[in-house]
PDB file of C-alpha atoms in Angstrom:
ATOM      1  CA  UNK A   1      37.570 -15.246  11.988  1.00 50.00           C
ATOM      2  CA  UNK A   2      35.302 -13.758   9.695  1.00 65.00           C
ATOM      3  CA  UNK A   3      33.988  -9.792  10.409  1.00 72.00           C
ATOM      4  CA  UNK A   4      30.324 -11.167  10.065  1.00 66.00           C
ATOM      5  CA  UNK A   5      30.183 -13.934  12.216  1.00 67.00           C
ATOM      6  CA  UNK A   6      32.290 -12.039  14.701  1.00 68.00           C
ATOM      7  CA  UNK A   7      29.788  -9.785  14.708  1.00 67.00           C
ATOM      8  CA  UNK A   8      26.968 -12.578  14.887  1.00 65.00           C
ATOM      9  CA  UNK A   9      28.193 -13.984  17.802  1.00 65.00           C
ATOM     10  CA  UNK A  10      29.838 -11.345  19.934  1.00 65.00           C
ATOM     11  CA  UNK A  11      28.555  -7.798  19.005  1.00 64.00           C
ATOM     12  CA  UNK A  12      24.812  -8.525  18.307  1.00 66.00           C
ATOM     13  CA  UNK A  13      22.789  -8.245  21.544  1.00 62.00           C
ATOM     14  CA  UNK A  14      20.647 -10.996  21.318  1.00 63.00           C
ATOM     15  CA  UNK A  15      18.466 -10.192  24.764  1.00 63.00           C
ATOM     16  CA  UNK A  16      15.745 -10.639  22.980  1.00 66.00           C
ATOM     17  CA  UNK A  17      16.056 -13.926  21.797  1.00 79.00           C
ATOM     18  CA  UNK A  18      14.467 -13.822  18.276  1.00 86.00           C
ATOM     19  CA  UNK A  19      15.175 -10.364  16.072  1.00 88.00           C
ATOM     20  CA  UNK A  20      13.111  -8.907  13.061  1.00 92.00           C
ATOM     21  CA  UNK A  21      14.508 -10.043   9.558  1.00 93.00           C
ATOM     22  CA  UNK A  22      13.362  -8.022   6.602  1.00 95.00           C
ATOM     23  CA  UNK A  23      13.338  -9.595   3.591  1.00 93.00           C
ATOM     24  CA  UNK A  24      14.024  -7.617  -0.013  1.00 95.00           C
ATOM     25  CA  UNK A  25      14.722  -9.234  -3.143  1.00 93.00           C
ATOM     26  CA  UNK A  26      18.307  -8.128  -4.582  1.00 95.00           C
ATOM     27  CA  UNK A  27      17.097  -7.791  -8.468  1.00 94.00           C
ATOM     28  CA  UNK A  28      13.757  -6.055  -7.927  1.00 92.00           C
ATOM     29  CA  UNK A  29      14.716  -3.997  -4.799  1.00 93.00           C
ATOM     30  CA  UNK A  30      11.269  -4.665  -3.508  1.00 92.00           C
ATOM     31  CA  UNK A  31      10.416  -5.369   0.215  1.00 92.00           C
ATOM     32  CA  UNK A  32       9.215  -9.049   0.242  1.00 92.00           C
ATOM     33  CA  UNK A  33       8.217  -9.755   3.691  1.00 91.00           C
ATOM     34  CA  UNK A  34       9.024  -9.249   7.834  1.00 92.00           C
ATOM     35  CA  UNK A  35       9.877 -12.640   9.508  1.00 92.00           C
ATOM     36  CA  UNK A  36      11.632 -13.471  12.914  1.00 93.00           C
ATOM     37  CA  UNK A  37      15.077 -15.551  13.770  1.00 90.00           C
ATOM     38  CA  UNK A  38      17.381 -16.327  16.166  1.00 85.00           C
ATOM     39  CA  UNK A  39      21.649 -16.151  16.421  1.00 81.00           C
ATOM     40  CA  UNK A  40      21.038 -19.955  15.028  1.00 84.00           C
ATOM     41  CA  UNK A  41      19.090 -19.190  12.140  1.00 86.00           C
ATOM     42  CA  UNK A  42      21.001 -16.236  11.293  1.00 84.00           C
ATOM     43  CA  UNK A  43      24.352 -18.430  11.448  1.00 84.00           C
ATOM     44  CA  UNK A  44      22.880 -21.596   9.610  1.00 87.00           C
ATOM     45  CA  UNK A  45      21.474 -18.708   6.997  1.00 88.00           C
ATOM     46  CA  UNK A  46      25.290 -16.947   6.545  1.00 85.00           C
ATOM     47  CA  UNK A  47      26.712 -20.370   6.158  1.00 86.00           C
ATOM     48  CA  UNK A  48      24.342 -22.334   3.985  1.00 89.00           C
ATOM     49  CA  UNK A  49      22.463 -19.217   2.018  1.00 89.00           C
ATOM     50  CA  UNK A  50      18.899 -20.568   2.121  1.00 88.00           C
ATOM     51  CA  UNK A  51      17.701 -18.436   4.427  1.00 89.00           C
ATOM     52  CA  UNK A  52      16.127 -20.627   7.778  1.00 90.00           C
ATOM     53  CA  UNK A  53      13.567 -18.403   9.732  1.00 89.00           C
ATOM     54  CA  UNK A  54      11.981 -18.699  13.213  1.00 88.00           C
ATOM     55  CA  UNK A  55       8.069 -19.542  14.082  1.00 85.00           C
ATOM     56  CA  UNK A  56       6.576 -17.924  16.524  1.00 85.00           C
ATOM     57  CA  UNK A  57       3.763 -19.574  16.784  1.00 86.00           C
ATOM     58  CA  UNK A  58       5.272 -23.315  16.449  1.00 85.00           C
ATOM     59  CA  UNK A  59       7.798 -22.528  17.914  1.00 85.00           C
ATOM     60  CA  UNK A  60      10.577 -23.949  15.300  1.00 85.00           C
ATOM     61  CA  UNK A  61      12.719 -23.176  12.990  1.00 86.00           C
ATOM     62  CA  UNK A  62      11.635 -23.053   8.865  1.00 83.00           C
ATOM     63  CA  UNK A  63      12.937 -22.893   5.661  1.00 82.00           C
ATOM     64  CA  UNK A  64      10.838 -21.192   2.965  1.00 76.00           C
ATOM     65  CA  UNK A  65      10.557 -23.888   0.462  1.00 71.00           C
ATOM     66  CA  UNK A  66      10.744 -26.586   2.219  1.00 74.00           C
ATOM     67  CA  UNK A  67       7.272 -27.856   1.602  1.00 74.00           C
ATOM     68  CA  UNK A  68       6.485 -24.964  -1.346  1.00 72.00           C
ATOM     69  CA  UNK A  69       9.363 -25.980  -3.422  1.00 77.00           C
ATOM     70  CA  UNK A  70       9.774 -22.085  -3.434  1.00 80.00           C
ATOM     71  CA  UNK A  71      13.440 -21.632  -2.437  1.00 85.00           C
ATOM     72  CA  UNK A  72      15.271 -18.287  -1.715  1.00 89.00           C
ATOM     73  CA  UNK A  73      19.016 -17.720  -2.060  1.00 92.00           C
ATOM     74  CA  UNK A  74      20.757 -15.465   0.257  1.00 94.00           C
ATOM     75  CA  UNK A  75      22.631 -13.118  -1.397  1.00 95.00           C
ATOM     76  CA  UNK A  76      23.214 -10.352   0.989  1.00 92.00           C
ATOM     77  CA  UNK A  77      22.818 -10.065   4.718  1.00 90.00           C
ATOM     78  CA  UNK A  78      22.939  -6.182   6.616  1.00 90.00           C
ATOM     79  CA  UNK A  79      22.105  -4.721   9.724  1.00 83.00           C
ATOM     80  CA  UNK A  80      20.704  -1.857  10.991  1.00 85.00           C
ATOM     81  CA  UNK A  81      22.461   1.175  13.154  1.00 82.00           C
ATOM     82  CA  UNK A  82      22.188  -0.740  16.844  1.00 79.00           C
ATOM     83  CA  UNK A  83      22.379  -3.891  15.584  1.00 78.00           C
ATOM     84  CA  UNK A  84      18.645  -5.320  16.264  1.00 81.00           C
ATOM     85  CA  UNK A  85      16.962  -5.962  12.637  1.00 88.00           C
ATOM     86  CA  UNK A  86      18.618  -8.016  10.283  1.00 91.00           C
ATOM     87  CA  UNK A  87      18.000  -6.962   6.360  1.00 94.00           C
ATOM     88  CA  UNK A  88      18.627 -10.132   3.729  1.00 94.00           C
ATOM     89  CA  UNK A  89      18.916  -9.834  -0.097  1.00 96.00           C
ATOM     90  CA  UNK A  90      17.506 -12.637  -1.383  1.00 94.00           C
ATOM     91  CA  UNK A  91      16.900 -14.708  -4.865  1.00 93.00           C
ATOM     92  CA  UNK A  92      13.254 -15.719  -5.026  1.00 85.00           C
ATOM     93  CA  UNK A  93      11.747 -17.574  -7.635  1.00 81.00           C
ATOM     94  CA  UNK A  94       8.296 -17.602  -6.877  1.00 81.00           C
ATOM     95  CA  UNK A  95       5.796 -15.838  -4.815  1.00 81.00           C
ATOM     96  CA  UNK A  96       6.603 -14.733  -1.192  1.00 80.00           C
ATOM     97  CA  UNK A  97       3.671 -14.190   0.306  1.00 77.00           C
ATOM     98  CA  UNK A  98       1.266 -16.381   2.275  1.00 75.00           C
ATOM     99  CA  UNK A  99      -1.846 -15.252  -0.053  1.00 81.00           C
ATOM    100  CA  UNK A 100       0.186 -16.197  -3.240  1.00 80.00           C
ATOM    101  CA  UNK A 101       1.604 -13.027  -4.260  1.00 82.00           C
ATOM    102  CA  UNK A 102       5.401 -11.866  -4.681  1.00 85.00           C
ATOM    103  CA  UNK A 103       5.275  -9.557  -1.830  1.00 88.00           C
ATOM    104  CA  UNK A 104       3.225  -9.059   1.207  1.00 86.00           C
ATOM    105  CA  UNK A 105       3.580  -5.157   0.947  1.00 89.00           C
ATOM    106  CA  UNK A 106       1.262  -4.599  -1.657  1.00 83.00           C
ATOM    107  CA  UNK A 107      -1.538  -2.636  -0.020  1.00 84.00           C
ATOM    108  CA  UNK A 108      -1.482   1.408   0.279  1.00 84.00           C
ATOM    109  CA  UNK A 109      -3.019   3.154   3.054  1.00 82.00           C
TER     110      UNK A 109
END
């Protein structure tokens, strides 16, 4: 069986039932945006590599692009130390963020 999905679906403590996934884009090395998944998405994202995401407010499971026609490739999928955020490299095309822009990290404090 493969290390990664062993790790998906024995290791990972999924208690919580949806984890934070970062998103970073592989060629820039910028962060793109936080969303939220499940051990389903995660799996369906490591098998397929279009990354499918969680809603928490509807509730159901989405794939960026699927109405945008702004796809992302998985490239890359990590973990943190204890196992409980999820990092993917990705491939984007277009813009990322919901107010049109590449990343939603773009403000400074």
């Amino acid at each position: 069986m493969n290390n990664f999905l062993y790790k998906i679906l024995f290791i990972i403590n999924f208690k919580k039932k949806i984890l934070p996934i970062i998103l970073k884009d592989y060629f820039s090395k910028k962060i793109l945006t936080l969303v939220w998944g499940n051990k389903i998405n995660i799996i369906e994202t490591f098998f397929f590599k279009k990354p499918c995401y969680w809603s928490r407010s509807k509730k159901l499971f989405w794939r960026k692009g699927y109405y945008s026609n702004n796809i992302q490739i998985l490239i890359k999928i990590k973990f943190d130390c204890d196992l409980d955020t999820f990092l993917f490299l990705i491939s984007s095309f277009k813009n990322n963020c919901h107010y049109n822009l590449f990343s939603c990290f773009n403000y400074n404090l």
